[in-house]
Short mmCIF file of C-alpha atoms in Angstrom, two decimals:
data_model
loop_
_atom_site.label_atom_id
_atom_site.label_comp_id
_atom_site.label_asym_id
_atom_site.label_seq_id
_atom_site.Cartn_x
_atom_site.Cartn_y
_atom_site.Cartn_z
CA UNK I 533 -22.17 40.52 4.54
CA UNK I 534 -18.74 38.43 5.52
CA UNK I 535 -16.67 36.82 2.76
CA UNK I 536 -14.22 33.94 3.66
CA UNK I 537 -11.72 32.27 1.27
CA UNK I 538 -12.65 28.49 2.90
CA UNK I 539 -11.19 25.44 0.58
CA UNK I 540 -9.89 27.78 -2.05
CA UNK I 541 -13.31 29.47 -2.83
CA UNK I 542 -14.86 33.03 -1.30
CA UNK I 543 -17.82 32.24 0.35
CA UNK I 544 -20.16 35.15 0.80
CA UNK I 545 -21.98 34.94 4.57
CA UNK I 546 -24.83 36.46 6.05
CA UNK I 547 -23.27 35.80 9.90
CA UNK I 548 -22.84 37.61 13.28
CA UNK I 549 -19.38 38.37 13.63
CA UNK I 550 -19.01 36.98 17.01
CA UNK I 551 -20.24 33.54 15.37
CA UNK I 552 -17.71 30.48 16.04
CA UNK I 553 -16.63 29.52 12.68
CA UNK I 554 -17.01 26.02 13.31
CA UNK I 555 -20.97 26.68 13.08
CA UNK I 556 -20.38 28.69 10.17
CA UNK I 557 -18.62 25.56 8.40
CA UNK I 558 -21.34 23.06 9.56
CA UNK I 559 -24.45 24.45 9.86
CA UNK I 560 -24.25 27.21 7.20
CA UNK I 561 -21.65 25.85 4.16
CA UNK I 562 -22.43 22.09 5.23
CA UNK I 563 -18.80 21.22 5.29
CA UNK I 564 -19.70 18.86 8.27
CA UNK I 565 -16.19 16.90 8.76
CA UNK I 566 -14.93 19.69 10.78
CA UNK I 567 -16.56 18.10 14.34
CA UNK I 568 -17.84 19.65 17.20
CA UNK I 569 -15.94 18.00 20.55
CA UNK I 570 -16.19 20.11 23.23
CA UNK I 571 -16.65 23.70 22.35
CA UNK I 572 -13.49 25.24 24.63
CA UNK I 573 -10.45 24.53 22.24
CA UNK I 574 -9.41 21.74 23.91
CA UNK I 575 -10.23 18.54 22.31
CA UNK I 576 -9.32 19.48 18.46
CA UNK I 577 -12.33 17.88 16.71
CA UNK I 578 -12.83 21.01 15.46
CA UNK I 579 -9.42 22.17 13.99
CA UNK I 580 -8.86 23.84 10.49
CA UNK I 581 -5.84 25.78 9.11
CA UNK I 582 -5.88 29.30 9.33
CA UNK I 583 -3.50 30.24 6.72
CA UNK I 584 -1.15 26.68 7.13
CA UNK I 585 -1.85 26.62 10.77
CA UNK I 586 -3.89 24.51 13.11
CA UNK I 587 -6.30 26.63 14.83
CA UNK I 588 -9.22 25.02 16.81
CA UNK I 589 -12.57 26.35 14.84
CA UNK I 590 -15.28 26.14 18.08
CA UNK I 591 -13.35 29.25 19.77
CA UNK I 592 -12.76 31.37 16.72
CA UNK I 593 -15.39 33.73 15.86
CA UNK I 594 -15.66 34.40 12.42
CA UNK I 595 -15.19 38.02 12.49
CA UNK I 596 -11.27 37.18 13.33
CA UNK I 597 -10.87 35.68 10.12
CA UNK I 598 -10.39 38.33 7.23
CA UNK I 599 -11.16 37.45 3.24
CA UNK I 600 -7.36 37.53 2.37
CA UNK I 601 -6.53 34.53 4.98
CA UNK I 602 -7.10 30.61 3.55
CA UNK I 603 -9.35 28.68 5.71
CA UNK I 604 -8.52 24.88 4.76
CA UNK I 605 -10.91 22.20 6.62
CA UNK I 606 -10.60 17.93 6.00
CA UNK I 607 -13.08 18.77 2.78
CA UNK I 608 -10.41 21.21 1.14
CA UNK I 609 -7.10 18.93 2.43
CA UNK I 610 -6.01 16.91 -0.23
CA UNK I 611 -8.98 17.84 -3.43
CA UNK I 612 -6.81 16.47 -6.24
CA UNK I 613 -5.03 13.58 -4.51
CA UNK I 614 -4.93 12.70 -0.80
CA UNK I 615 -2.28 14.41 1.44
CA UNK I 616 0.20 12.25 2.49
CA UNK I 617 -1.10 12.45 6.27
CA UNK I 618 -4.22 11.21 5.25
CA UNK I 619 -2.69 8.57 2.71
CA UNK I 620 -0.70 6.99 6.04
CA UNK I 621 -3.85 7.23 8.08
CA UNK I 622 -5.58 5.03 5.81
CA UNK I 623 -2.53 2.26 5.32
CA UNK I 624 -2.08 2.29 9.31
CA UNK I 625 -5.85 2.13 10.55
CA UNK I 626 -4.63 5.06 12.69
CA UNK I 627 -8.30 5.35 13.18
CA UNK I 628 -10.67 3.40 15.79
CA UNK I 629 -14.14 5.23 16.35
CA UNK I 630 -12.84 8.06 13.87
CA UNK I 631 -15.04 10.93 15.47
CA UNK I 632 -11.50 12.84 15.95
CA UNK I 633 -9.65 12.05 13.12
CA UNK I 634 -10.85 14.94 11.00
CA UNK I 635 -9.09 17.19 13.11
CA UNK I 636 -6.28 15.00 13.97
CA UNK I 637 -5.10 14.87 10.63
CA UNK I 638 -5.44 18.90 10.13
CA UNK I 639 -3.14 18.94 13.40
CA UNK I 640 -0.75 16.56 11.85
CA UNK I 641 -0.32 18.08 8.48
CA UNK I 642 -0.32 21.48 10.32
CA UNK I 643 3.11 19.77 12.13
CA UNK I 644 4.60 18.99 9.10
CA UNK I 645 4.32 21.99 7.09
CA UNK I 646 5.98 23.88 9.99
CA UNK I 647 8.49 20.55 11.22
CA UNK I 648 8.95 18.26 8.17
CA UNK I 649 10.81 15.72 10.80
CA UNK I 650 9.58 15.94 14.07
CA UNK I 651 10.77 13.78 16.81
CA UNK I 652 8.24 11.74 19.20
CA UNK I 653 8.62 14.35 21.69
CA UNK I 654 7.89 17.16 19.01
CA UNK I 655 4.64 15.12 17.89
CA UNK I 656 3.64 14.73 21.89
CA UNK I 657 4.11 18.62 22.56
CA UNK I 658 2.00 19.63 19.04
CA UNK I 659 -0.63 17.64 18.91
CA UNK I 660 -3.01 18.50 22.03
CA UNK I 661 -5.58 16.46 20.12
CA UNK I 662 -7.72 14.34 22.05
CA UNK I 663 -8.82 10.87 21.32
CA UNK I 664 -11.18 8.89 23.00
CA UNK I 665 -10.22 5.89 21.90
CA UNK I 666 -6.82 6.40 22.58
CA UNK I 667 -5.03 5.99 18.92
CA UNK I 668 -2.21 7.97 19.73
CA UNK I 669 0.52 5.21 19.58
CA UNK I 670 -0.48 4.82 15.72
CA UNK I 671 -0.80 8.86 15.14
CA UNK I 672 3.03 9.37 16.19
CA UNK I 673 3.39 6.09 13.78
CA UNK I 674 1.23 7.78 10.96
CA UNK I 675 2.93 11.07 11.09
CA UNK I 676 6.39 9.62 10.58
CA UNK I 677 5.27 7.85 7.97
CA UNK I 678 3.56 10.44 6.20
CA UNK I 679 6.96 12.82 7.23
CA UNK I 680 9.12 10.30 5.15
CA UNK I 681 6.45 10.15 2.33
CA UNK I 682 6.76 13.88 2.05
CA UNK I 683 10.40 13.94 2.49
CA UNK I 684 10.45 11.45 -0.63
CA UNK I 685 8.49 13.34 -2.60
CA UNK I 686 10.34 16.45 -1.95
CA UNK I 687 13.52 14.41 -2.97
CA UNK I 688 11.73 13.52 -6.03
CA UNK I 689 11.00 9.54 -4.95
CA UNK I 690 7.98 8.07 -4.99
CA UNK I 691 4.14 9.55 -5.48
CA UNK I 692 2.45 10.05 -2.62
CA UNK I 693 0.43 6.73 -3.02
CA UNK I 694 3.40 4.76 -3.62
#
């Protein structure tokens, strides 16, 4: 018996340690927007925060995670009100087929939690996320845009939906 701390809850698992935890999000807890891409780390569909960072799920067997660390996936970003990352995504139709966006967005507000203004550059070299449809033009957009929403609400401006 495993027990994970996933969304702000401890989940109690019947799993092979050796198990990706990607599968263990989808197929056994149902938390499906966490995607499978291409199952070697290198696309992103699949990434989650590990305790505030971006770590790509579809590598990371579940034994490596221990019950103290925070798994966050999209479900668990943003319960109460949206995160500002996924606020902009919405206003900007950073989206086109959406399949990666899940895991996108982890990867962006990853970026800002550790860089709360990071130059194009800095959002080129962090976010190895791959999109098909190639949206990346309006994910440097959306992340500067969600960096300035979060730098205004840190200043005590606006609300995030503002």
């Amino acid at each position: 018996m495993m027990k994970l701390n996933i969304n702000g809850t401890i989940k109690q698992l019947e799993v092979e340690s050796d198990t990706p935890l990607l599968w263990v999000l989808r197929e056994q807890l149902g938390l499906t927007g966490t995607k499978y891409g291409c199952g070697i780390a290198m696309c992103g569909a699949c990434t989650v925060h590990i305790d505030g960072v971006a770590q790509r799920s579809c590598v990371l067997p579940v034994g490596a995670v221990s019950e103290a660390q925070t798994i966050t996936t999209i479900e668990g970003l943003g319960v109460q009100q949206f995160h500002p990352v996924q606020d902009v995504w919405a206003e900007l139709d950073v989206p086109q087929c959406g399949y990666c966006q899940s895991g996108m967005i982890m990867a962006a507000s990853s970026l800002l939690a550790q860089n709360a203004n990071p130059s194009d550059d800095d959002i080129r070299r962090e976010i190895g996320n791959i999109c098909r449809c190639g949206t990346y033009p309006r994910v440097i957009e959306g992340i500067k845009a969600a960096a300035k929403r979060l730098a205004s609400n840190a200043d005590g401006g606006q609300d995030a939906n503002a």
